[in-house]
Amino acid sequence: MTTLVEGADLVTRVAARGRPGADAVVGPHGRLTYGELRLRSAALATRLAGGTSPVLVYGHKEPAAVVAFLAALRSRRAYVPADPSSPPARIERMIDATAAGDAVLVREAPPALSVALSERGIAPIRLDPLAEALPIGDAPRIARPSDAMSPAYVVFTSGTTGDPKGVPVPIGALDHFTAWLTHAVGLADDEIVLDQAPFSFDLSVMGLYAALLTGGALFSVTAEETGDPRVLFARLDGAPITTWVSTPSFARFCASEPRFRRAMLPRLRRFLFCGEALAPRLARELLSRFPEVEMWNTYGPTETTVAVTGMRIEASRAAGERPLPIGRPFPGIDVWIADGADPATEVPAGHDGEIVIAGPQLALGYLGTPARGGFVTLPGGRRAYRTGDVGHVDPTDGLLYCGGRLDRQVKLHGYRIELEEVEVQLRRVPGVDDAAVLAVERDGRPDHLAAFVTGGAPLPPSDLALTRAARALLAEHLAAYALPRSVRRLPSLPLTTNGKVDRSALRALL
Ligand code: AMP
């Protein structure tokens, strides 16, 4: 094996693990061994080594995406995953926000994205799904030293201004998170890890490194497969998955299939959940279908590198309807419940407040506006991240709980959406004067978005036609999961006595 960078950093650790002939990625596009992953990422790194700017990686679960991520890390450049579920206009904003100087396409780009790249003078590097055609070059000597504060990747989240927010996560933060993942969770060698979340969602980071740092394999399932339950369960039936990484929503979807139980995944050792609340009912159901399988509830925002708290959930804890705890902070991370007005002031145990996080997993701030949003500097100069999540500490056992938001961010089937982002985009639809968007719940969980607008011509007269037209326009800027299911026109938006949009009155109209 060729060592590209000196020092025991993440890439070196990944490169040191898997046996050359062992699978690193297995998916519907084919399989990639560690030997191939090393050679092909080294070859691509020779192409990328000339630059320093971030590298856009466009695709969805192709093994070549993993080649591109490692190549970027090897050449000391951050990777920026862009999933086809994001429209080209959104990806264009990501390119501009990151000032990406290279783009690796592991699937065919839509024409609008190709145009956007060429307008910026970026000649895309095209790879087939397995990166097979890559010429093997000499390993470059990278002069730049390993720097814990240089970004490993940039993930974009929904932004209230209508633009997605880029979160650069430094190598040191990723190192800290993956150390917890591999040690505290007790991963074995050769974990086969379910890889279902798009690489543009930071939950996928948990699966990616759980596989690569144990010398195991990513078991990739695509959105196309998930969209066809027959295909999905045929893929999962008898799959050698040992660690399941997903949102609870995806596991709930799988649990709608009665065959989703021990016999389907005979080697499964643990569920690792993150990204949204884990309901006791789902935990109970899964633990009864998969006896002896461990279940972990982990919590954290993208801005603090995937997860910062976690614990194992035993069947006894999931017995009632009481919300499940999110555990304790990982070693080295500080998590406290702050007074809403002052992030430095902790509220007494048992009291609700805002969850605030400090420590080595903090991202570098938002791209372009590092001090915006939840990133704050506390008295004494320490950085912290205000999550906007409401939480409390149980005074009896010190466990953390998370429930509710201080703002209008929602989690829809695991995807993070700022309702303001959808409203900003709706106000750009020709004819729309104002817009309000609600998350509609089903079985106590957000299920879809409903929008209300005011305005006139050229808006179509019927709500059905309006919904169709507005969704088509919004789809140019928003990810598919953020499109409202319905758009209804009102003569005016109802207001509360203090002049704000009356969301409960809107809800009553549904
Ligand atoms: P994301 O940045 O997409 O990972 O979303 C982070 C947000 O998801 C957090 O701020 C929480 O609101 C929510 N979240 C993540 N994990 C959990 C969990 N285990 N329980 C409850 N909410 C969660």
Short mmCIF file of N, CA and C in Angstrom, two decimals, residues 205-335:
data_model
loop_
_atom_site.label_atom_id
_atom_site.label_comp_id
_atom_site.label_asym_id
_atom_site.label_seq_id
_atom_site.Cartn_x
_atom_site.Cartn_y
_atom_site.Cartn_z
N VAL A 205 -22.35 9.84 7.60
CA VAL A 205 -20.97 9.84 8.09
C VAL A 205 -20.79 8.72 9.14
N MET A 206 -21.84 8.51 9.92
CA MET A 206 -21.78 7.47 10.94
C MET A 206 -21.57 6.10 10.30
N GLY A 207 -22.34 5.82 9.28
CA GLY A 207 -22.22 4.52 8.62
C GLY A 207 -20.91 4.36 7.87
N LEU A 208 -20.54 5.43 7.15
CA LEU A 208 -19.34 5.36 6.32
C LEU A 208 -18.11 4.99 7.15
N TYR A 209 -17.92 5.70 8.26
CA TYR A 209 -16.70 5.46 9.03
C TYR A 209 -16.83 4.24 9.96
N ALA A 210 -18.06 3.88 10.33
CA ALA A 210 -18.22 2.64 11.10
C ALA A 210 -17.75 1.46 10.25
N ALA A 211 -17.99 1.53 8.95
CA ALA A 211 -17.55 0.45 8.07
C ALA A 211 -16.05 0.55 7.82
N LEU A 212 -15.60 1.72 7.36
CA LEU A 212 -14.21 1.82 6.90
C LEU A 212 -13.20 1.72 8.04
N LEU A 213 -13.56 2.18 9.22
CA LEU A 213 -12.58 2.13 10.32
C LEU A 213 -12.54 0.77 11.02
N THR A 214 -13.46 -0.11 10.66
CA THR A 214 -13.40 -1.46 11.23
C THR A 214 -12.95 -2.47 10.16
N GLY A 215 -12.59 -1.96 8.99
CA GLY A 215 -12.19 -2.87 7.92
C GLY A 215 -13.38 -3.62 7.35
N GLY A 216 -14.58 -3.11 7.64
CA GLY A 216 -15.79 -3.77 7.17
C GLY A 216 -16.30 -3.14 5.89
N ALA A 217 -17.58 -3.36 5.62
CA ALA A 217 -18.14 -2.88 4.35
C ALA A 217 -19.39 -2.06 4.56
N LEU A 218 -19.57 -1.11 3.64
CA LEU A 218 -20.83 -0.37 3.57
C LEU A 218 -21.79 -1.22 2.76
N PHE A 219 -22.97 -1.45 3.28
CA PHE A 219 -24.00 -2.16 2.53
C PHE A 219 -24.98 -1.08 2.05
N SER A 220 -24.76 -0.62 0.81
CA SER A 220 -25.51 0.55 0.33
C SER A 220 -26.86 0.18 -0.24
N VAL A 221 -27.86 0.95 0.16
CA VAL A 221 -29.21 0.80 -0.35
C VAL A 221 -29.58 2.14 -0.96
N THR A 222 -30.05 2.14 -2.19
CA THR A 222 -30.31 3.41 -2.87
C THR A 222 -31.74 3.89 -2.65
N ALA A 223 -31.96 5.16 -2.99
CA ALA A 223 -33.31 5.73 -2.90
C ALA A 223 -34.24 5.00 -3.85
N GLU A 224 -33.72 4.60 -5.00
CA GLU A 224 -34.55 3.87 -5.97
C GLU A 224 -35.03 2.55 -5.35
N GLU A 225 -34.13 1.85 -4.65
CA GLU A 225 -34.51 0.59 -4.01
C GLU A 225 -35.53 0.84 -2.89
N THR A 226 -35.27 1.89 -2.10
CA THR A 226 -36.17 2.19 -1.00
C THR A 226 -37.56 2.54 -1.51
N GLY A 227 -37.61 3.11 -2.72
CA GLY A 227 -38.89 3.50 -3.30
C GLY A 227 -39.72 2.31 -3.76
N ASP A 228 -39.14 1.13 -3.80
CA ASP A 228 -39.88 -0.05 -4.24
C ASP A 228 -39.71 -1.15 -3.19
N PRO A 229 -40.66 -1.23 -2.25
CA PRO A 229 -40.51 -2.15 -1.12
C PRO A 229 -40.16 -3.58 -1.53
N ARG A 230 -40.68 -4.04 -2.69
CA ARG A 230 -40.35 -5.42 -3.10
C ARG A 230 -38.86 -5.57 -3.33
N VAL A 231 -38.30 -4.58 -4.00
CA VAL A 231 -36.86 -4.59 -4.28
C VAL A 231 -36.07 -4.43 -2.98
N LEU A 232 -36.52 -3.50 -2.14
CA LEU A 232 -35.81 -3.22 -0.89
C LEU A 232 -35.72 -4.48 -0.03
N PHE A 233 -36.87 -5.13 0.18
CA PHE A 233 -36.84 -6.27 1.10
C PHE A 233 -36.16 -7.50 0.47
N ALA A 234 -36.16 -7.55 -0.84
CA ALA A 234 -35.38 -8.62 -1.48
C ALA A 234 -33.89 -8.38 -1.22
N ARG A 235 -33.45 -7.13 -1.26
CA ARG A 235 -32.05 -6.79 -0.98
C ARG A 235 -31.70 -7.10 0.48
N LEU A 236 -32.66 -6.74 1.39
CA LEU A 236 -32.36 -6.90 2.81
C LEU A 236 -32.46 -8.35 3.27
N ASP A 237 -33.27 -9.15 2.56
CA ASP A 237 -33.51 -10.52 3.01
C ASP A 237 -32.21 -11.33 3.03
N GLY A 238 -31.78 -11.71 4.23
CA GLY A 238 -30.55 -12.50 4.36
C GLY A 238 -29.28 -11.66 4.26
N ALA A 239 -29.42 -10.33 4.20
CA ALA A 239 -28.24 -9.46 4.07
C ALA A 239 -27.34 -9.63 5.29
N PRO A 240 -26.01 -9.55 5.08
CA PRO A 240 -25.09 -9.79 6.19
C PRO A 240 -24.89 -8.58 7.13
N ILE A 241 -25.81 -7.62 7.09
CA ILE A 241 -25.65 -6.38 7.87
C ILE A 241 -25.46 -6.71 9.36
N THR A 242 -24.44 -6.11 9.98
CA THR A 242 -24.23 -6.30 11.42
C THR A 242 -24.58 -5.03 12.20
N THR A 243 -24.43 -3.85 11.55
CA THR A 243 -24.78 -2.59 12.21
C THR A 243 -25.74 -1.81 11.33
N TRP A 244 -26.87 -1.48 11.92
CA TRP A 244 -27.90 -0.76 11.18
C TRP A 244 -27.82 0.71 11.57
N VAL A 245 -27.50 1.56 10.60
CA VAL A 245 -27.47 3.00 10.86
C VAL A 245 -28.58 3.65 10.05
N SER A 246 -29.52 4.29 10.73
CA SER A 246 -30.57 5.01 10.00
C SER A 246 -31.28 5.95 10.94
N THR A 247 -32.20 6.73 10.38
CA THR A 247 -33.13 7.46 11.23
C THR A 247 -34.15 6.46 11.75
N PRO A 248 -34.81 6.78 12.87
CA PRO A 248 -35.92 5.91 13.28
C PRO A 248 -36.99 5.83 12.19
N SER A 249 -37.18 6.90 11.43
CA SER A 249 -38.22 6.89 10.37
C SER A 249 -37.98 5.76 9.37
N PHE A 250 -36.72 5.57 8.96
CA PHE A 250 -36.46 4.52 7.98
C PHE A 250 -36.71 3.14 8.58
N ALA A 251 -36.36 2.98 9.86
CA ALA A 251 -36.61 1.68 10.51
C ALA A 251 -38.12 1.45 10.66
N ARG A 252 -38.85 2.54 10.92
CA ARG A 252 -40.31 2.39 11.05
C ARG A 252 -40.89 1.96 9.72
N PHE A 253 -40.39 2.54 8.66
CA PHE A 253 -40.84 2.16 7.32
C PHE A 253 -40.56 0.67 7.08
N CYS A 254 -39.38 0.22 7.47
CA CYS A 254 -39.04 -1.19 7.26
C CYS A 254 -39.93 -2.09 8.13
N ALA A 255 -40.26 -1.59 9.33
CA ALA A 255 -41.05 -2.42 10.25
C ALA A 255 -42.49 -2.59 9.75
N SER A 256 -42.88 -1.82 8.72
CA SER A 256 -44.23 -2.04 8.18
C SER A 256 -44.27 -3.37 7.42
N GLU A 257 -43.10 -3.93 7.15
CA GLU A 257 -43.04 -5.26 6.50
C GLU A 257 -42.93 -6.32 7.62
N PRO A 258 -43.94 -7.21 7.70
CA PRO A 258 -43.92 -8.19 8.80
C PRO A 258 -42.67 -9.08 8.81
N ARG A 259 -42.08 -9.29 7.61
CA ARG A 259 -40.88 -10.16 7.56
C ARG A 259 -39.63 -9.46 8.08
N PHE A 260 -39.73 -8.17 8.37
CA PHE A 260 -38.57 -7.43 8.87
C PHE A 260 -38.35 -7.84 10.33
N ARG A 261 -37.59 -8.88 10.52
CA ARG A 261 -37.30 -9.40 11.85
C ARG A 261 -36.01 -10.21 11.78
N ARG A 262 -35.67 -10.84 12.90
CA ARG A 262 -34.38 -11.54 13.03
C ARG A 262 -34.03 -12.43 11.82
N ALA A 263 -35.02 -13.17 11.33
CA ALA A 263 -34.73 -14.11 10.24
C ALA A 263 -34.27 -13.38 8.99
N MET A 264 -34.70 -12.13 8.83
CA MET A 264 -34.31 -11.37 7.64
C MET A 264 -32.87 -10.87 7.75
N LEU A 265 -32.47 -10.49 8.96
CA LEU A 265 -31.11 -9.97 9.16
C LEU A 265 -30.43 -10.79 10.26
N PRO A 266 -30.05 -12.03 9.94
CA PRO A 266 -29.61 -12.94 11.01
C PRO A 266 -28.32 -12.50 11.70
N ARG A 267 -27.52 -11.63 11.05
CA ARG A 267 -26.23 -11.26 11.66
C ARG A 267 -26.27 -9.91 12.37
N LEU A 268 -27.46 -9.30 12.41
CA LEU A 268 -27.55 -7.95 12.98
C LEU A 268 -27.19 -7.94 14.47
N ARG A 269 -26.30 -7.00 14.84
CA ARG A 269 -25.89 -6.86 16.25
C ARG A 269 -26.48 -5.62 16.90
N ARG A 270 -26.64 -4.55 16.12
CA ARG A 270 -27.10 -3.31 16.75
C ARG A 270 -27.81 -2.39 15.76
N PHE A 271 -28.76 -1.63 16.31
CA PHE A 271 -29.35 -0.49 15.60
C PHE A 271 -28.68 0.75 16.15
N LEU A 272 -28.18 1.60 15.27
CA LEU A 272 -27.65 2.89 15.69
C LEU A 272 -28.57 3.95 15.11
N PHE A 273 -29.34 4.61 15.98
CA PHE A 273 -30.27 5.62 15.49
C PHE A 273 -29.76 7.01 15.78
N CYS A 274 -30.07 7.92 14.88
CA CYS A 274 -29.73 9.33 15.07
C CYS A 274 -30.64 10.16 14.16
N GLY A 275 -30.69 11.44 14.42
CA GLY A 275 -31.34 12.35 13.47
C GLY A 275 -32.73 12.80 13.86
N GLU A 276 -33.39 12.08 14.72
CA GLU A 276 -34.73 12.48 15.17
C GLU A 276 -35.10 11.64 16.39
N ALA A 277 -36.23 12.02 17.02
CA ALA A 277 -36.63 11.34 18.25
C ALA A 277 -36.92 9.86 17.96
N LEU A 278 -36.47 9.03 18.87
CA LEU A 278 -36.77 7.59 18.80
C LEU A 278 -37.98 7.33 19.71
N ALA A 279 -39.09 6.92 19.12
CA ALA A 279 -40.31 6.72 19.91
C ALA A 279 -40.22 5.39 20.66
N PRO A 280 -40.68 5.35 21.93
CA PRO A 280 -40.61 4.10 22.69
C PRO A 280 -41.32 2.95 21.99
N ARG A 281 -42.44 3.29 21.31
CA ARG A 281 -43.20 2.21 20.66
C ARG A 281 -42.37 1.53 19.57
N LEU A 282 -41.65 2.33 18.79
CA LEU A 282 -40.82 1.75 17.72
C LEU A 282 -39.68 0.94 18.34
N ALA A 283 -39.08 1.50 19.40
CA ALA A 283 -37.97 0.81 20.07
C ALA A 283 -38.44 -0.56 20.56
N ARG A 284 -39.62 -0.57 21.19
CA ARG A 284 -40.20 -1.82 21.71
C ARG A 284 -40.42 -2.83 20.60
N GLU A 285 -41.04 -2.34 19.54
CA GLU A 285 -41.38 -3.23 18.43
C GLU A 285 -40.11 -3.87 17.84
N LEU A 286 -39.09 -3.05 17.64
CA LEU A 286 -37.86 -3.57 17.03
C LEU A 286 -37.14 -4.52 17.98
N LEU A 287 -37.12 -4.16 19.26
CA LEU A 287 -36.42 -5.04 20.21
C LEU A 287 -37.13 -6.38 20.35
N SER A 288 -38.46 -6.37 20.13
CA SER A 288 -39.14 -7.67 20.22
C SER A 288 -38.91 -8.48 18.94
N ARG A 289 -38.80 -7.81 17.80
CA ARG A 289 -38.56 -8.56 16.56
C ARG A 289 -37.10 -9.00 16.42
N PHE A 290 -36.22 -8.24 17.07
CA PHE A 290 -34.79 -8.56 16.97
C PHE A 290 -34.23 -8.78 18.38
N PRO A 291 -34.62 -9.87 19.04
CA PRO A 291 -34.12 -10.08 20.38
C PRO A 291 -32.59 -10.18 20.34
N GLU A 292 -31.95 -9.74 21.38
CA GLU A 292 -30.48 -9.77 21.52
C GLU A 292 -29.77 -8.74 20.64
N VAL A 293 -30.51 -7.95 19.89
CA VAL A 293 -29.86 -6.88 19.12
C VAL A 293 -29.85 -5.63 19.99
N GLU A 294 -28.68 -4.96 20.05
CA GLU A 294 -28.57 -3.73 20.83
C GLU A 294 -29.23 -2.58 20.09
N MET A 295 -29.72 -1.59 20.86
CA MET A 295 -30.26 -0.40 20.22
C MET A 295 -29.65 0.84 20.87
N TRP A 296 -29.16 1.75 20.04
CA TRP A 296 -28.57 2.99 20.52
C TRP A 296 -29.37 4.18 20.03
N ASN A 297 -29.64 5.10 20.95
CA ASN A 297 -30.23 6.38 20.57
C ASN A 297 -29.13 7.42 20.67
N THR A 298 -28.76 8.03 19.56
CA THR A 298 -27.73 9.06 19.60
C THR A 298 -28.33 10.36 19.10
N TYR A 299 -27.74 11.45 19.53
CA TYR A 299 -28.31 12.77 19.27
C TYR A 299 -27.22 13.77 18.89
N GLY A 300 -27.51 14.60 17.94
CA GLY A 300 -26.62 15.72 17.65
C GLY A 300 -26.99 16.38 16.34
N PRO A 301 -26.68 17.67 16.21
CA PRO A 301 -26.88 18.34 14.93
C PRO A 301 -25.64 18.26 14.04
N THR A 302 -25.85 18.48 12.75
CA THR A 302 -24.75 18.51 11.77
C THR A 302 -23.61 19.42 12.26
N GLU A 303 -23.99 20.52 12.93
CA GLU A 303 -23.01 21.53 13.35
C GLU A 303 -22.06 21.03 14.43
N THR A 304 -22.36 19.85 15.02
CA THR A 304 -21.43 19.30 16.02
C THR A 304 -21.01 17.87 15.62
N THR A 305 -21.00 17.62 14.33
CA THR A 305 -20.48 16.37 13.76
C THR A 305 -21.30 15.13 14.16
N VAL A 306 -22.40 14.98 13.51
CA VAL A 306 -23.26 13.80 13.57
C VAL A 306 -23.96 13.62 14.93
N ALA A 307 -23.18 13.30 15.98
CA ALA A 307 -23.81 13.01 17.27
C ALA A 307 -22.85 13.36 18.39
N VAL A 308 -23.42 13.81 19.50
CA VAL A 308 -22.58 14.18 20.66
C VAL A 308 -23.06 13.53 21.95
N THR A 309 -24.23 12.92 21.92
CA THR A 309 -24.69 12.17 23.09
C THR A 309 -25.24 10.84 22.60
N GLY A 310 -25.35 9.90 23.50
CA GLY A 310 -25.94 8.63 23.10
C GLY A 310 -26.02 7.68 24.27
N MET A 311 -26.83 6.68 24.10
CA MET A 311 -26.88 5.60 25.11
C MET A 311 -27.58 4.40 24.50
N ARG A 312 -27.35 3.29 25.15
CA ARG A 312 -28.04 2.07 24.74
C ARG A 312 -29.43 2.07 25.34
N ILE A 313 -30.41 1.72 24.55
CA ILE A 313 -31.79 1.67 25.03
C ILE A 313 -32.16 0.20 25.24
N GLU A 314 -32.43 -0.13 26.51
CA GLU A 314 -32.82 -1.52 26.83
C GLU A 314 -34.34 -1.63 26.72
N ALA A 315 -34.79 -2.86 26.56
CA ALA A 315 -36.23 -3.09 26.39
C ALA A 315 -37.01 -2.52 27.59
N SER A 316 -36.45 -2.64 28.80
CA SER A 316 -37.18 -2.18 29.98
C SER A 316 -37.43 -0.68 29.91
N ARG A 317 -36.50 0.08 29.37
CA ARG A 317 -36.66 1.53 29.30
C ARG A 317 -37.73 1.92 28.27
N ALA A 318 -37.88 1.07 27.28
CA ALA A 318 -38.85 1.39 26.22
C ALA A 318 -40.24 0.85 26.55
N ALA A 319 -40.40 0.35 27.79
CA ALA A 319 -41.66 -0.34 28.13
C ALA A 319 -42.85 0.61 28.16
N GLY A 320 -42.67 1.83 28.62
CA GLY A 320 -43.82 2.74 28.75
C GLY A 320 -43.92 3.68 27.57
N GLU A 321 -44.61 4.80 27.77
CA GLU A 321 -44.75 5.79 26.70
C GLU A 321 -43.88 7.01 26.96
N ARG A 322 -43.10 6.96 28.07
CA ARG A 322 -42.26 8.09 28.42
C ARG A 322 -41.20 8.29 27.33
N PRO A 323 -40.96 9.54 26.88
CA PRO A 323 -39.94 9.75 25.86
C PRO A 323 -38.61 9.14 26.27
N LEU A 324 -37.85 8.68 25.31
CA LEU A 324 -36.57 8.03 25.61
C LEU A 324 -35.47 9.07 25.74
N PRO A 325 -34.51 8.83 26.64
CA PRO A 325 -33.40 9.77 26.79
C PRO A 325 -32.45 9.70 25.59
N ILE A 326 -31.69 10.77 25.43
CA ILE A 326 -30.66 10.78 24.38
C ILE A 326 -29.29 10.48 24.99
N GLY A 327 -29.28 10.14 26.26
CA GLY A 327 -28.05 9.63 26.88
C GLY A 327 -27.21 10.71 27.53
N ARG A 328 -25.91 10.48 27.50
CA ARG A 328 -24.94 11.41 28.12
C ARG A 328 -24.00 11.91 27.03
N PRO A 329 -23.35 13.06 27.31
CA PRO A 329 -22.37 13.56 26.33
C PRO A 329 -21.22 12.58 26.16
N PHE A 330 -20.70 12.49 24.93
CA PHE A 330 -19.51 11.67 24.70
C PHE A 330 -18.35 12.25 25.52
N PRO A 331 -17.39 11.42 25.93
CA PRO A 331 -16.24 11.94 26.68
C PRO A 331 -15.58 13.10 25.91
N GLY A 332 -15.29 14.16 26.63
CA GLY A 332 -14.63 15.31 26.01
C GLY A 332 -15.59 16.35 25.47
N ILE A 333 -16.88 16.03 25.43
CA ILE A 333 -17.88 16.98 24.91
C ILE A 333 -18.66 17.55 26.09
N ASP A 334 -18.93 18.84 26.05
CA ASP A 334 -19.78 19.45 27.08
C ASP A 334 -21.15 19.73 26.50
N VAL A 335 -22.16 19.23 27.16
CA VAL A 335 -23.53 19.51 26.75
C VAL A 335 -24.26 20.01 27.99
#
